[in-house]
Amino acid sequence: MMNNRTKRFLKYMEDEGIKKAVILKKENINYFLGKYFMSFSVLVFEEEPCLYVGKLDKDYAEELFDFLEIREFKSWEGIFKGCDGVEGELPISYLKYIDKDYKIVSEKIKELRMIKDKEEIKLIKKAAEISDKAINYVSNNLEDIKNLNEYELVAEIEYIMKKHGSIKPAFDSIVVSGKKTSFPHALPTKDKIKDILLIDIGAVYNGYCSDITRTFLLKDDEEMRKIYNLVYEAKELAEEHLKEGVSAKEIDNIVRAFFGDYEKLFIHSLGHGVGLEVHEEPRLSNKLKEDIILKEGMVVTIEPGLYLKNRFGVRIEDLYLIKKNGFERLSKAEIPIY
Amino acid sequence: MMNNRTKRFLKYMEDEGIKKAVILKKENINYFLGKYFMSFSVLVFEEEPCLYVGKLDKDYAEELFDFLEIREFKSWEGIFKGCDGVEGELPISYLKYIDKDYKIVSEKIKELRMIKDKEEIKLIKKAAEISDKAINYVSNNLEDIKNLNEYELVAEIEYIMKKHGSIKPAFDSIVVSGKKTSFPHALPTKDKIKDILLIDIGAVYNGYCSDITRTFLLKDDEEMRKIYNLVYEAKELAEEHLKEGVSAKEIDNIVRAFFGDYEKLFIHSLGHGVGLEVHEEPRLSNKLKEDIILKEGMVVTIEPGLYLKNRFGVRIEDLYLIKKNGFERLSKAEIPIY
């Protein structure tokens, strides 16, 4: 049975006069399949969708996807014969197989994927619950954690997520302390945890990601507290404006204005969409070339942060489902108050 | 200071008359950097290499890569201005930024990456040691493991690898039992472990992967033992031929001939290269369009497997460094004897 996502895409193809679209990007394939499948596969839309897999995965794919035709992949020439719809992500080395003019279909898929349906929201909520468990473990064991190094703590965190059903971390977990918190994307090392601890993690549940950040102050430091509370208030301010109809540029600018003199320490954008990818549309950034208006069903992060070079950084991030008159916060782990 | 990998690539550019090459593929960037770096980045080779990163990662990149110029990424137009060398993996949506004829430089990078240097071998060995530890944990705790389900066991396995320095699993760990072993790429479920257990895992150490498979027979079954021993002997046979000078097609065919009537159950190729990617060149397969001759310094898996539909499958896989007169086995976990 064809799902609604597939039906919408086939309707789009019909409207655009596209006869055969070839989908290679894993997350796009998983979107249409409605299941997590990471083995080599190619999804071809003609009148009906058909999934091509390697000989070794055919039996498995048939067991997983009984609603879809499964064929054994033979050659790229066969896949692309008559193809007139491809993704913008198609590697240029495949162009040699394409024998006619083509349209880019991936902008439409991005648009479809931006508004999450009920099934997707359920899976993102589940992923968020899982990463909440790991954050709660940290909150509830802060005294013991001060005796660990970053490697040891990240192992515990990922173990908790895995035990609760996360296929893998949504990205390389950021579990860093001390000066390294001043780098938004630093990776854990053997350094002992001290002074300040920043944890930015995500789970993956049946292909869908979560994303959450908490910062813990491990010593009494007035400046740290001041920066922390600025970030905390910035997130609260963003939440006041977070609902259908707000512009992605505007909400980023509201937070920048609030930071005032500190704005130069806010060196990344306010947030991003989350779904099958941990960074996807819409981006909440004042640097967008084309602005985007938030709509019900979008799932985004809000993650203000301030980074003091060679000293420390603070970021607090939550995950939200946009609603007509506000939002539902999907990540529910407690936020420390200092 | 420029490393040898960079020097070789710049020499290639000079020989080919390429003035500016743009590298986007993460593993290629990490190859030239000699360090694991997953944040957004673009490596541009002109006379000297230059790494472009986002504003938020500039301080971090400067700390990690003091041997390289780091610039803040501003626009794709700037990156691609004058570019005449790109990867075959370049997404077609970037073609609009390219203002002149270009050559594909990624075949050369594949060629360079195929022969591992000392530093790379050290890292792959370390990754292999880490996955060995997880396999040894299973071997030493088989009785207890029979009380776990697949989810629980995969959580333990990944925890052990993470604790020993693996950044992440090299691929979605395959930890399956019973009938699911007949699918080469099945993922773990909540099923209790029973009858037969197949574990195919890899670690990632500073970007470099390992890959190992062991199959454990958990009940006394004559046919399972027979299939297991066929696979075991097939791997020994492949090892007899594994050295510089052997052809990738030939070694796959030798194993196929050995399997005789069972060959139709050997539904994948014999092995593949391993390095910054868990599947890379050279492929050991009789289906290659162009054969490839193994050379000292290549790192490959040998992984014969037989899969009985709806019943069970057996695969045994090790990782090898090719030498002039043989090989060094890099994965050292014991192989069960039945």
Short mmCIF file of N, CA and C in Angstrom, two decimals, chain A residues 36 38-39 55-57 59-60 62-63 77 86-93 95 102 104 151-152 154-156 158-159 162-163 165 167-168 172 179 183-187 264 267-268 287 289 309, chain B residues 36 38-39 55-57 59-60 62-63 77 86-93 95 102 104 151-152 154-156 158-159 162-163 165 167-168 172 179 183-187 264 267-268 287 289 309:
data_model
loop_
_atom_site.label_atom_id
_atom_site.label_comp_id
_atom_site.label_asym_id
_atom_site.label_seq_id
_atom_site.Cartn_x
_atom_site.Cartn_y
_atom_site.Cartn_z
N TYR A 36 13.76 2.68 8.84
CA TYR A 36 15.21 2.89 8.79
C TYR A 36 15.85 1.75 8.02
N MET A 38 19.62 1.08 6.05
CA MET A 38 20.89 1.72 5.70
C MET A 38 21.70 0.97 4.66
N SER A 39 21.24 -0.21 4.27
CA SER A 39 21.99 -0.94 3.24
C SER A 39 21.88 -0.21 1.91
N LYS A 55 21.94 -7.97 -4.20
CA LYS A 55 21.49 -9.36 -4.10
C LYS A 55 21.48 -9.82 -2.63
N LEU A 56 22.50 -9.43 -1.89
CA LEU A 56 22.64 -9.90 -0.50
C LEU A 56 21.56 -9.37 0.43
N ASP A 57 20.88 -8.28 0.05
CA ASP A 57 19.87 -7.68 0.94
C ASP A 57 18.44 -7.88 0.45
N ASP A 59 16.31 -10.52 0.30
CA ASP A 59 15.37 -11.22 1.21
C ASP A 59 15.01 -10.34 2.40
N TYR A 60 16.00 -9.65 2.93
CA TYR A 60 15.77 -8.78 4.10
C TYR A 60 14.83 -7.64 3.73
N GLU A 62 12.67 -7.56 1.35
CA GLU A 62 11.31 -8.09 1.11
C GLU A 62 10.57 -8.32 2.42
N GLU A 63 11.30 -8.73 3.43
CA GLU A 63 10.67 -8.94 4.74
C GLU A 63 10.28 -7.60 5.37
N GLU A 77 23.24 1.97 -15.44
CA GLU A 77 22.64 2.29 -16.75
C GLU A 77 21.14 1.99 -16.70
N VAL A 86 16.15 14.01 -10.62
CA VAL A 86 17.22 13.58 -9.72
C VAL A 86 17.33 14.56 -8.55
N GLU A 87 18.09 14.13 -7.55
CA GLU A 87 18.32 15.00 -6.39
C GLU A 87 19.49 15.95 -6.66
N GLY A 88 19.46 17.10 -6.03
CA GLY A 88 20.58 18.04 -6.11
C GLY A 88 21.85 17.45 -5.51
N GLU A 89 21.68 16.44 -4.65
CA GLU A 89 22.82 15.79 -4.01
C GLU A 89 23.46 14.72 -4.90
N LEU A 90 22.87 14.46 -6.07
CA LEU A 90 23.43 13.42 -6.95
C LEU A 90 24.90 13.73 -7.25
N PRO A 91 25.80 12.77 -7.00
CA PRO A 91 27.21 13.02 -7.33
C PRO A 91 27.40 13.20 -8.84
N ILE A 92 28.27 14.12 -9.19
CA ILE A 92 28.44 14.41 -10.63
C ILE A 92 28.91 13.19 -11.41
N SER A 93 29.54 12.23 -10.75
CA SER A 93 30.03 11.06 -11.48
C SER A 93 28.88 10.22 -12.05
N LEU A 95 26.34 11.60 -13.67
CA LEU A 95 25.73 12.33 -14.80
C LEU A 95 25.90 11.56 -16.11
N TYR A 102 16.93 16.73 -17.19
CA TYR A 102 16.36 16.33 -15.91
C TYR A 102 15.97 17.56 -15.09
N ILE A 104 15.43 18.89 -10.92
CA ILE A 104 15.86 18.60 -9.55
C ILE A 104 14.61 18.40 -8.70
N TYR A 151 35.83 11.09 28.06
CA TYR A 151 35.63 9.80 27.38
C TYR A 151 34.70 8.88 28.18
N GLU A 152 34.98 8.81 29.48
CA GLU A 152 34.19 7.90 30.32
C GLU A 152 32.73 8.35 30.37
N VAL A 154 31.06 10.19 28.14
CA VAL A 154 30.37 10.04 26.86
C VAL A 154 30.02 8.56 26.64
N ALA A 155 30.87 7.65 27.12
CA ALA A 155 30.55 6.22 26.99
C ALA A 155 29.27 5.89 27.78
N GLU A 156 29.16 6.46 28.99
CA GLU A 156 27.94 6.21 29.79
C GLU A 156 26.71 6.76 29.09
N GLU A 158 26.15 7.46 25.88
CA GLU A 158 25.73 6.74 24.67
C GLU A 158 25.20 5.35 25.01
N TYR A 159 25.72 4.75 26.08
CA TYR A 159 25.22 3.45 26.53
C TYR A 159 23.76 3.57 26.95
N LYS A 162 21.64 3.95 23.84
CA LYS A 162 21.57 2.68 23.09
C LYS A 162 20.63 1.70 23.80
N LYS A 163 20.76 1.60 25.11
CA LYS A 163 19.92 0.67 25.87
C LYS A 163 18.44 1.01 25.72
N GLY A 165 17.06 2.17 23.05
CA GLY A 165 16.53 1.99 21.70
C GLY A 165 17.08 2.93 20.65
N ILE A 167 19.42 3.84 17.78
CA ILE A 167 20.27 3.05 16.88
C ILE A 167 21.71 3.51 16.99
N LYS A 168 21.90 4.82 17.10
CA LYS A 168 23.24 5.41 17.20
C LYS A 168 23.08 6.85 17.64
N ASP A 172 28.30 13.09 16.41
CA ASP A 172 29.35 12.81 17.39
C ASP A 172 29.04 13.59 18.66
N LYS A 179 37.83 24.72 29.24
CA LYS A 179 38.04 25.66 28.13
C LYS A 179 37.43 25.17 26.82
N PHE A 183 34.53 26.07 22.36
CA PHE A 183 34.40 25.63 20.95
C PHE A 183 33.04 24.95 20.80
N PRO A 184 32.14 25.47 19.98
CA PRO A 184 30.80 24.85 19.89
C PRO A 184 30.82 23.36 19.51
N HIS A 185 31.82 22.91 18.75
CA HIS A 185 31.83 21.52 18.26
C HIS A 185 33.01 20.69 18.74
N ALA A 186 33.53 20.97 19.93
CA ALA A 186 34.70 20.19 20.37
C ALA A 186 34.28 18.76 20.70
N LEU A 187 35.21 17.83 20.55
CA LEU A 187 34.94 16.43 20.86
C LEU A 187 35.56 16.07 22.20
N LYS A 264 28.31 39.44 19.75
CA LYS A 264 29.49 38.95 18.99
C LYS A 264 30.01 37.61 19.51
N ILE A 267 28.14 32.92 18.10
CA ILE A 267 28.81 32.74 16.81
C ILE A 267 28.16 31.69 15.91
N HIS A 268 26.94 31.30 16.23
CA HIS A 268 26.23 30.41 15.31
C HIS A 268 24.78 30.84 15.24
N LYS A 287 20.96 34.97 8.50
CA LYS A 287 21.79 35.02 7.29
C LYS A 287 21.14 34.32 6.10
N LYS A 289 19.38 33.55 2.77
CA LYS A 289 19.14 34.37 1.59
C LYS A 289 17.64 34.59 1.40
N LYS A 309 36.25 33.24 24.20
CA LYS A 309 37.48 32.64 23.67
C LYS A 309 38.49 32.34 24.77
N TYR B 36 40.80 13.50 12.66
CA TYR B 36 39.36 13.37 12.53
C TYR B 36 38.70 14.73 12.79
N MET B 38 34.87 16.50 11.96
CA MET B 38 33.59 16.27 11.31
C MET B 38 32.75 17.52 11.12
N SER B 39 33.21 18.66 11.62
CA SER B 39 32.44 19.88 11.42
C SER B 39 32.50 20.27 9.94
N LYS B 55 32.36 30.09 10.91
CA LYS B 55 32.83 31.03 11.94
C LYS B 55 32.90 30.35 13.31
N LEU B 56 31.90 29.54 13.61
CA LEU B 56 31.81 28.92 14.94
C LEU B 56 32.92 27.91 15.21
N ASP B 57 33.56 27.39 14.15
CA ASP B 57 34.59 26.36 14.35
C ASP B 57 36.00 26.86 14.09
N ASP B 59 38.18 28.90 15.75
CA ASP B 59 39.15 28.79 16.84
C ASP B 59 39.55 27.33 17.08
N TYR B 60 38.56 26.45 17.01
CA TYR B 60 38.81 25.03 17.25
C TYR B 60 39.73 24.46 16.16
N GLU B 62 41.81 26.08 14.32
CA GLU B 62 43.17 26.65 14.46
C GLU B 62 43.96 25.92 15.55
N GLU B 63 43.25 25.51 16.59
CA GLU B 63 43.94 24.77 17.65
C GLU B 63 44.34 23.37 17.17
N GLU B 77 30.53 30.70 -4.02
CA GLU B 77 31.08 31.38 -5.19
C GLU B 77 32.59 31.58 -5.02
N VAL B 86 37.62 18.79 -9.12
CA VAL B 86 36.59 18.46 -8.13
C VAL B 86 36.52 16.95 -7.96
N GLU B 87 35.79 16.53 -6.91
CA GLU B 87 35.58 15.10 -6.68
C GLU B 87 34.38 14.59 -7.49
N GLY B 88 34.43 13.30 -7.83
CA GLY B 88 33.29 12.69 -8.50
C GLY B 88 32.06 12.68 -7.61
N GLU B 89 32.27 12.82 -6.31
CA GLU B 89 31.15 12.84 -5.35
C GLU B 89 30.50 14.22 -5.24
N LEU B 90 31.05 15.22 -5.91
CA LEU B 90 30.47 16.57 -5.81
C LEU B 90 28.99 16.54 -6.19
N PRO B 91 28.11 17.04 -5.32
CA PRO B 91 26.69 17.08 -5.68
C PRO B 91 26.45 18.00 -6.89
N ILE B 92 25.55 17.56 -7.76
CA ILE B 92 25.34 18.34 -8.99
C ILE B 92 24.85 19.76 -8.69
N SER B 93 24.25 19.98 -7.53
CA SER B 93 23.75 21.33 -7.24
C SER B 93 24.90 22.35 -7.12
N LEU B 95 27.36 22.49 -9.30
CA LEU B 95 27.93 22.76 -10.64
C LEU B 95 27.73 24.21 -11.05
N TYR B 102 36.58 21.37 -15.70
CA TYR B 102 37.19 20.77 -14.50
C TYR B 102 37.59 19.33 -14.78
N ILE B 104 38.25 15.50 -12.73
CA ILE B 104 37.88 14.74 -11.53
C ILE B 104 39.17 14.30 -10.83
N TYR B 151 19.30 -6.18 21.44
CA TYR B 151 19.49 -4.76 21.83
C TYR B 151 20.44 -4.64 23.01
N GLU B 152 20.21 -5.49 24.01
CA GLU B 152 21.04 -5.41 25.22
C GLU B 152 22.49 -5.74 24.89
N VAL B 154 24.07 -5.52 21.95
CA VAL B 154 24.72 -4.50 21.11
C VAL B 154 25.07 -3.27 21.95
N ALA B 155 24.26 -2.97 22.96
CA ALA B 155 24.59 -1.84 23.85
C ALA B 155 25.89 -2.13 24.60
N GLU B 156 26.06 -3.36 25.09
CA GLU B 156 27.30 -3.72 25.80
C GLU B 156 28.50 -3.61 24.86
N GLU B 158 28.94 -1.90 22.06
CA GLU B 158 29.31 -0.53 21.68
C GLU B 158 29.88 0.24 22.87
N TYR B 159 29.40 -0.09 24.06
CA TYR B 159 29.93 0.55 25.27
C TYR B 159 31.41 0.20 25.45
N LYS B 162 33.41 2.11 22.86
CA LYS B 162 33.48 3.53 23.20
C LYS B 162 34.45 3.77 24.36
N LYS B 163 34.36 2.94 25.38
CA LYS B 163 35.24 3.09 26.55
C LYS B 163 36.71 2.97 26.16
N GLY B 165 38.00 4.01 23.38
CA GLY B 165 38.48 5.08 22.51
C GLY B 165 37.88 5.12 21.12
N ILE B 167 35.43 6.41 18.51
CA ILE B 167 34.56 7.59 18.43
C ILE B 167 33.11 7.16 18.23
N LYS B 168 32.93 6.14 17.41
CA LYS B 168 31.58 5.64 17.12
C LYS B 168 31.73 4.29 16.44
N ASP B 172 26.39 0.56 11.41
CA ASP B 172 25.38 0.07 12.34
C ASP B 172 25.73 -1.37 12.71
N LYS B 179 17.15 -16.85 12.91
CA LYS B 179 16.92 -16.77 11.47
C LYS B 179 17.50 -15.49 10.85
N PHE B 183 20.23 -13.02 6.92
CA PHE B 183 20.31 -11.73 6.20
C PHE B 183 21.67 -11.11 6.52
N PRO B 184 22.54 -10.90 5.53
CA PRO B 184 23.88 -10.37 5.86
C PRO B 184 23.87 -9.04 6.61
N HIS B 185 22.83 -8.20 6.41
CA HIS B 185 22.82 -6.86 7.01
C HIS B 185 21.67 -6.61 7.96
N ALA B 186 21.18 -7.63 8.66
CA ALA B 186 20.05 -7.41 9.56
C ALA B 186 20.49 -6.58 10.77
N LEU B 187 19.57 -5.83 11.32
CA LEU B 187 19.87 -5.03 12.51
C LEU B 187 19.29 -5.69 13.76
N LYS B 264 26.20 -20.76 -4.43
CA LYS B 264 25.01 -19.91 -4.60
C LYS B 264 24.52 -19.31 -3.28
N ILE B 267 26.41 -14.92 -1.10
CA ILE B 267 25.69 -13.91 -1.89
C ILE B 267 26.32 -12.52 -1.82
N HIS B 268 27.54 -12.45 -1.36
CA HIS B 268 28.24 -11.15 -1.43
C HIS B 268 29.68 -11.39 -1.82
N LYS B 287 33.21 -9.67 -9.67
CA LYS B 287 32.34 -8.87 -10.55
C LYS B 287 32.95 -7.54 -10.95
N LYS B 289 34.61 -4.64 -12.87
CA LYS B 289 34.80 -4.41 -14.30
C LYS B 289 36.29 -4.42 -14.63
N LYS B 309 18.48 -19.50 3.34
CA LYS B 309 17.24 -18.72 3.42
C LYS B 309 16.27 -19.27 4.46
#
